[in-house]
CSV table of C-alpha atoms in Angstrom, one decimal:
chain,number,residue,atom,x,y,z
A,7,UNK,CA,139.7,125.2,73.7
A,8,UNK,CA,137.7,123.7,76.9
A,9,UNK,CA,136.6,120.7,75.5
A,10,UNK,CA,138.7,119.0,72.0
A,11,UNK,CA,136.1,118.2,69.6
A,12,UNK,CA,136.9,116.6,65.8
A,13,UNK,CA,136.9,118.9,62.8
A,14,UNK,CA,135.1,118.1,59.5
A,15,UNK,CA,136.4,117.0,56.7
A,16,UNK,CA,135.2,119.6,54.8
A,17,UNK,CA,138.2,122.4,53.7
A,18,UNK,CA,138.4,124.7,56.7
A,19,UNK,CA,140.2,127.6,57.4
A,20,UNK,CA,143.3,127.3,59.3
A,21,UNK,CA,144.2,128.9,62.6
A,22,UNK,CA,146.3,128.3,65.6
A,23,UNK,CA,143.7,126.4,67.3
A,24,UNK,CA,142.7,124.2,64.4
A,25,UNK,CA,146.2,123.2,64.5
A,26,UNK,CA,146.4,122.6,68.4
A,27,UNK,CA,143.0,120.7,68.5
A,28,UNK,CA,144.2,118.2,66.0
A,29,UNK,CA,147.6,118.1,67.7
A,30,UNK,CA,145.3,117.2,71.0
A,31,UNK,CA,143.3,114.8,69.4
A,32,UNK,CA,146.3,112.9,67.9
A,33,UNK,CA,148.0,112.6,71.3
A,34,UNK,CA,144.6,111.4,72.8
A,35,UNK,CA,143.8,108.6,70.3
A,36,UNK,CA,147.6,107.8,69.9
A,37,UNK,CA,148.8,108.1,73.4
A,38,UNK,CA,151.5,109.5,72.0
A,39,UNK,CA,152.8,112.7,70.1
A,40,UNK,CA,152.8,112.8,66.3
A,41,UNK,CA,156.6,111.5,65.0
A,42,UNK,CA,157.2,114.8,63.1
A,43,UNK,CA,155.3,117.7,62.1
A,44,UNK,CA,155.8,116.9,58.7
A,45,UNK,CA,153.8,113.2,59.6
A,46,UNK,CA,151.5,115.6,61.3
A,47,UNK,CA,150.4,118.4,58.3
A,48,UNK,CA,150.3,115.4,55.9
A,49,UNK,CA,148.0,114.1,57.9
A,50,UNK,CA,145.7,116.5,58.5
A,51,UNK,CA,146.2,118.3,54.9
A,52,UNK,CA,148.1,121.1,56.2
A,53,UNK,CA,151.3,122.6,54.5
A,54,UNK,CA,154.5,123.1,57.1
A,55,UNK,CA,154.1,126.4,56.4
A,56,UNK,CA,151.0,126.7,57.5
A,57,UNK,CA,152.2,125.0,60.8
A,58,UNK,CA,155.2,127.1,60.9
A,59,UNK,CA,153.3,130.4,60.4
A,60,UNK,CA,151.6,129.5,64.2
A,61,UNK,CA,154.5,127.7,65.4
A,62,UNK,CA,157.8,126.9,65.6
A,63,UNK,CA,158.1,123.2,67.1
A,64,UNK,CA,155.5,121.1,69.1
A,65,UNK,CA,157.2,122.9,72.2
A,66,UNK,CA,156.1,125.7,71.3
A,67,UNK,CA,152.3,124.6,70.3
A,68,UNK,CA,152.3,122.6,73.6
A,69,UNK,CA,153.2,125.8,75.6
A,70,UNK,CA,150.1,127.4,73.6
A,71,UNK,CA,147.4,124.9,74.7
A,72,UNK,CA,148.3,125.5,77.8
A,73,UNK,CA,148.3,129.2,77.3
A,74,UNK,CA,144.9,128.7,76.0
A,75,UNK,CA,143.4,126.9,78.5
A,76,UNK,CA,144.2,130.2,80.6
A,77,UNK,CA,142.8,132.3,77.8
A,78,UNK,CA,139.5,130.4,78.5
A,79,UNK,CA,139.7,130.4,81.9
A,80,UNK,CA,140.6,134.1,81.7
A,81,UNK,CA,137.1,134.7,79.6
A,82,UNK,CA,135.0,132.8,81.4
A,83,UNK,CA,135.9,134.5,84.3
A,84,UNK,CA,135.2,138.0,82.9
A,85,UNK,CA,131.8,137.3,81.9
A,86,UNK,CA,131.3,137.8,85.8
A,87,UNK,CA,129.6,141.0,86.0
A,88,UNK,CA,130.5,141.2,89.7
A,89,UNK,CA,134.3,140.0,89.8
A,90,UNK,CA,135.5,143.4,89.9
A,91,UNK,CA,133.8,143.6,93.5
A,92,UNK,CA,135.4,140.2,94.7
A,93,UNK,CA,137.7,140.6,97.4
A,94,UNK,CA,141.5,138.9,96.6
A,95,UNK,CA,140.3,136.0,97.9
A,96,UNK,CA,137.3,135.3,95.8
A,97,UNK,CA,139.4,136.6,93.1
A,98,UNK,CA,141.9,133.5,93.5
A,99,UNK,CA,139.1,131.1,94.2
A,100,UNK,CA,137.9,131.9,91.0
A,101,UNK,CA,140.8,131.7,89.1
A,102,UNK,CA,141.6,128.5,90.9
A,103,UNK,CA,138.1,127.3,90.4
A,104,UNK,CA,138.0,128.2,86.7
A,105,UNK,CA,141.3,126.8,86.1
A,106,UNK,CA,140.3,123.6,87.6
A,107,UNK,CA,137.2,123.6,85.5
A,108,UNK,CA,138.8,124.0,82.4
A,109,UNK,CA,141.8,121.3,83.0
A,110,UNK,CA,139.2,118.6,83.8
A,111,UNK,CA,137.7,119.1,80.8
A,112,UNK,CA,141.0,118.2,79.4
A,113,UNK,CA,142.3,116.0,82.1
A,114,UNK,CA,143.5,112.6,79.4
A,115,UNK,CA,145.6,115.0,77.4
A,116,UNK,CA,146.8,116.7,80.9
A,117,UNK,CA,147.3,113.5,82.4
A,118,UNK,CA,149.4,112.1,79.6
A,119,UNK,CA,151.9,114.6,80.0
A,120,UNK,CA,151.9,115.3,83.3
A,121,UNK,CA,152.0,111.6,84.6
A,122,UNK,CA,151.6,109.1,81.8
A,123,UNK,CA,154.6,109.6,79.7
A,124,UNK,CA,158.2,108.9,80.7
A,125,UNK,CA,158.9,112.6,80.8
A,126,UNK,CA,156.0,113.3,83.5
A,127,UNK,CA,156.1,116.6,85.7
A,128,UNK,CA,159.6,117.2,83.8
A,129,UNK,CA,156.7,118.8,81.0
A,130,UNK,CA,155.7,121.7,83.3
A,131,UNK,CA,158.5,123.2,81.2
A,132,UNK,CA,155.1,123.3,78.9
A,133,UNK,CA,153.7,125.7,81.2
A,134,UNK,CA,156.3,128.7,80.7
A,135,UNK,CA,153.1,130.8,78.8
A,136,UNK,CA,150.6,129.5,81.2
A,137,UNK,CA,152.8,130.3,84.0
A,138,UNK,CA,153.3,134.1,83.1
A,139,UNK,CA,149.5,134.6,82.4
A,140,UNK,CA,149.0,133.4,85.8
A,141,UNK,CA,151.6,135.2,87.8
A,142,UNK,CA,150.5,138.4,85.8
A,143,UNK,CA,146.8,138.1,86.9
A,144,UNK,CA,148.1,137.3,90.4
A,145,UNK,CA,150.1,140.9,90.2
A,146,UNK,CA,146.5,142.4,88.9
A,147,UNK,CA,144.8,140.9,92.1
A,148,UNK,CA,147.1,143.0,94.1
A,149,UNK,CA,147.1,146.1,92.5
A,150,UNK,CA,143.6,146.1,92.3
A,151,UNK,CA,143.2,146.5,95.9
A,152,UNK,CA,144.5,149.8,97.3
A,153,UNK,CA,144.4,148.4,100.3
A,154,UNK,CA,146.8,145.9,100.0
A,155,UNK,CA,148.9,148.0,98.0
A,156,UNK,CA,149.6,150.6,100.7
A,157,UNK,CA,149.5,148.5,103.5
A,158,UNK,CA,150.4,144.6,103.3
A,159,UNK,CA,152.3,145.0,100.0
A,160,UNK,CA,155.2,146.9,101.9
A,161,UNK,CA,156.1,143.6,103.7
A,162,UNK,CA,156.1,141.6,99.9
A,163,UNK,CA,157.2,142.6,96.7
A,164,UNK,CA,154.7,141.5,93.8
A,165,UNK,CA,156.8,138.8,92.4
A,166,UNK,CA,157.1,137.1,96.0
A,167,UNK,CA,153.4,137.2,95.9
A,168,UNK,CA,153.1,136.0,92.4
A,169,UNK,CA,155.7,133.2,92.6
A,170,UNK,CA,154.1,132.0,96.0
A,171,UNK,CA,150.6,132.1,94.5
A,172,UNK,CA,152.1,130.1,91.5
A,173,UNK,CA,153.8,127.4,93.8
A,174,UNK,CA,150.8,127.3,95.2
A,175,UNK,CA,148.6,126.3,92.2
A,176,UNK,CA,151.7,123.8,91.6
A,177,UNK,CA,150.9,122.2,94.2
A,178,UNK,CA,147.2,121.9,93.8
A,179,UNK,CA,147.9,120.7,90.2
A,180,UNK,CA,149.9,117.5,91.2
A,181,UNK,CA,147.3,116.9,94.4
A,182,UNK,CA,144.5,117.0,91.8
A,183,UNK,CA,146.5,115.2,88.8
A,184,UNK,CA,146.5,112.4,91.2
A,185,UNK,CA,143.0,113.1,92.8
A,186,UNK,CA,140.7,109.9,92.5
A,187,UNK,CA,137.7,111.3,94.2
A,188,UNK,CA,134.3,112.0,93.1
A,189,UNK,CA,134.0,115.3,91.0
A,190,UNK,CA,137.2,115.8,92.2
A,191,UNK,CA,135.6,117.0,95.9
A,192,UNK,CA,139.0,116.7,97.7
A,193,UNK,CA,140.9,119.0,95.5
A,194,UNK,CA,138.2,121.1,95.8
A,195,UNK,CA,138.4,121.4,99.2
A,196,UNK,CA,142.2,122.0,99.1
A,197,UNK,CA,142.0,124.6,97.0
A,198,UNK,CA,139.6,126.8,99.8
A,199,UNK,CA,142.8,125.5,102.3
A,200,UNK,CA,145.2,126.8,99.7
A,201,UNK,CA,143.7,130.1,98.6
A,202,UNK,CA,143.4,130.6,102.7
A,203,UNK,CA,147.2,130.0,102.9
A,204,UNK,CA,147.8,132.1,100.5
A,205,UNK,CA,146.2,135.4,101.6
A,206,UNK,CA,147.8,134.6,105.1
A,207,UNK,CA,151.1,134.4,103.9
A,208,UNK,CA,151.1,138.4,102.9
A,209,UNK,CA,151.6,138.9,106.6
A,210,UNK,CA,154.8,136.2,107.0
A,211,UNK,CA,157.9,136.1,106.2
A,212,UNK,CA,157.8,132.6,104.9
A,213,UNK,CA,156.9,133.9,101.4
A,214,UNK,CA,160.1,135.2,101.1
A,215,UNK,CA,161.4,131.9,101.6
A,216,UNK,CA,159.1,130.4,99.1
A,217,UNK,CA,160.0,132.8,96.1
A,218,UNK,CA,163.9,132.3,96.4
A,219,UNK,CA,162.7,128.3,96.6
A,220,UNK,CA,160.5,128.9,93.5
A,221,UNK,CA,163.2,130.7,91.6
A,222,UNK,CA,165.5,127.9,91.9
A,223,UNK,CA,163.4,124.7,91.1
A,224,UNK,CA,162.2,126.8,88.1
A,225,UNK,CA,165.7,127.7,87.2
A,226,UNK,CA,167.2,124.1,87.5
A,227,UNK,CA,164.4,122.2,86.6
A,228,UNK,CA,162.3,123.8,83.8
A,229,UNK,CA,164.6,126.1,82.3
């Protein structure tokens, strides 16, 4: 789902990203969500159950764009013959890259729910799947190198790594949500900055600090 294109009229075969394409395309040409999913099958000639047998509510369809959008990122990136050689960080300029690449492709509908609506960055709730695909590949970064695993890792745990490297991309998502330059050039040099910080930070203490600050704002805010 890089890009949201219409479907035809002609009868189609349903599938979970049928469904979330026309749920995109709705919120794009609306600027707003669809009043109910019942309003929202009829529509598009769907039966609830079809909808219900992919999803249980909006939420849970909006958590699965976004957990698409990592899917793709996730498969573009593995068509790299030589990411297996990439140090860690070439590895997370990739992913940051890729992730980046695939979000500007859907930057209106990010936008709108991100900034535009009067919920704004109280969404990222959204991003529960999106956030565990990440913090996973993060962890797979780390184990990959048995360097860091018997050396640097001793001073981190994974999860302080993966919740820093997720704050991280946090932060590089509201820096790029409100980024007005050309091709987006000044995010894109933040992210080299940030993917810099990040490696550094497996030889400080300050990650430490950074997960137990993670766990709360996740906790009190999104949860």
């Amino acid at each position: 789902m890089a890009t949201v294109k219409k479907t035809s009229s002609k009868k189609e075969i349903i599938d979970d990203v049928i469904i979330m394409n026309h749920f995109m395309i709705d919120v794009l040409e609306n600027n707003e969500e669809p009043k109910n999913i019942y309003t929202f099958c009829n529509k598009h000639n769907l039966d609830e159950s079809q909808f219900y047998s992919f999803f249980g509510s909006f939420e849970s369809l909006k958590e699965s764009i976004w957990s698409k959008f990592f899917e793709n990122a996730s498969a573009a990136m593995s068509k790299d013959p030589k990411i297996e050689s990439y140090s860690n960080k070439e590895k997370l300029l990739t992913l940051y890259f890729t992730l980046f690449e695939i979000l500007t492709l859907n930057r209106t509908y990010v936008l709108f729910y991100l900034k535009e609506n009067k919920e704004g960055m109280k969404n990222l709730k959204s991003l529960k799947q999106f956030r565990n695909h990440f913090k996973e590949y993060i962890v797979s970064i780390i184990n990959s190198n048995e360097t860091m695993v018997s050396g640097r890792i001793n001073k981190v745990t994974e999860p302080v790594f993966s919740e820093g490297a997720w704050i991280q991309f946090l932060f590089l998502l509201k820096f790029w949500i409100d980024d007005t330059s050309k091709s987006f050039e000044k995010t894109d040099v933040l992210i080299e900055k940030s993917v810099n910080t990040v490696v550094d930070l497996l030889d400080t203490k300050q990650l430490e600090n950074l997960f137990d600050l993670g766990k709360f704002l996740w906790k009190e805010k999104f949860n």
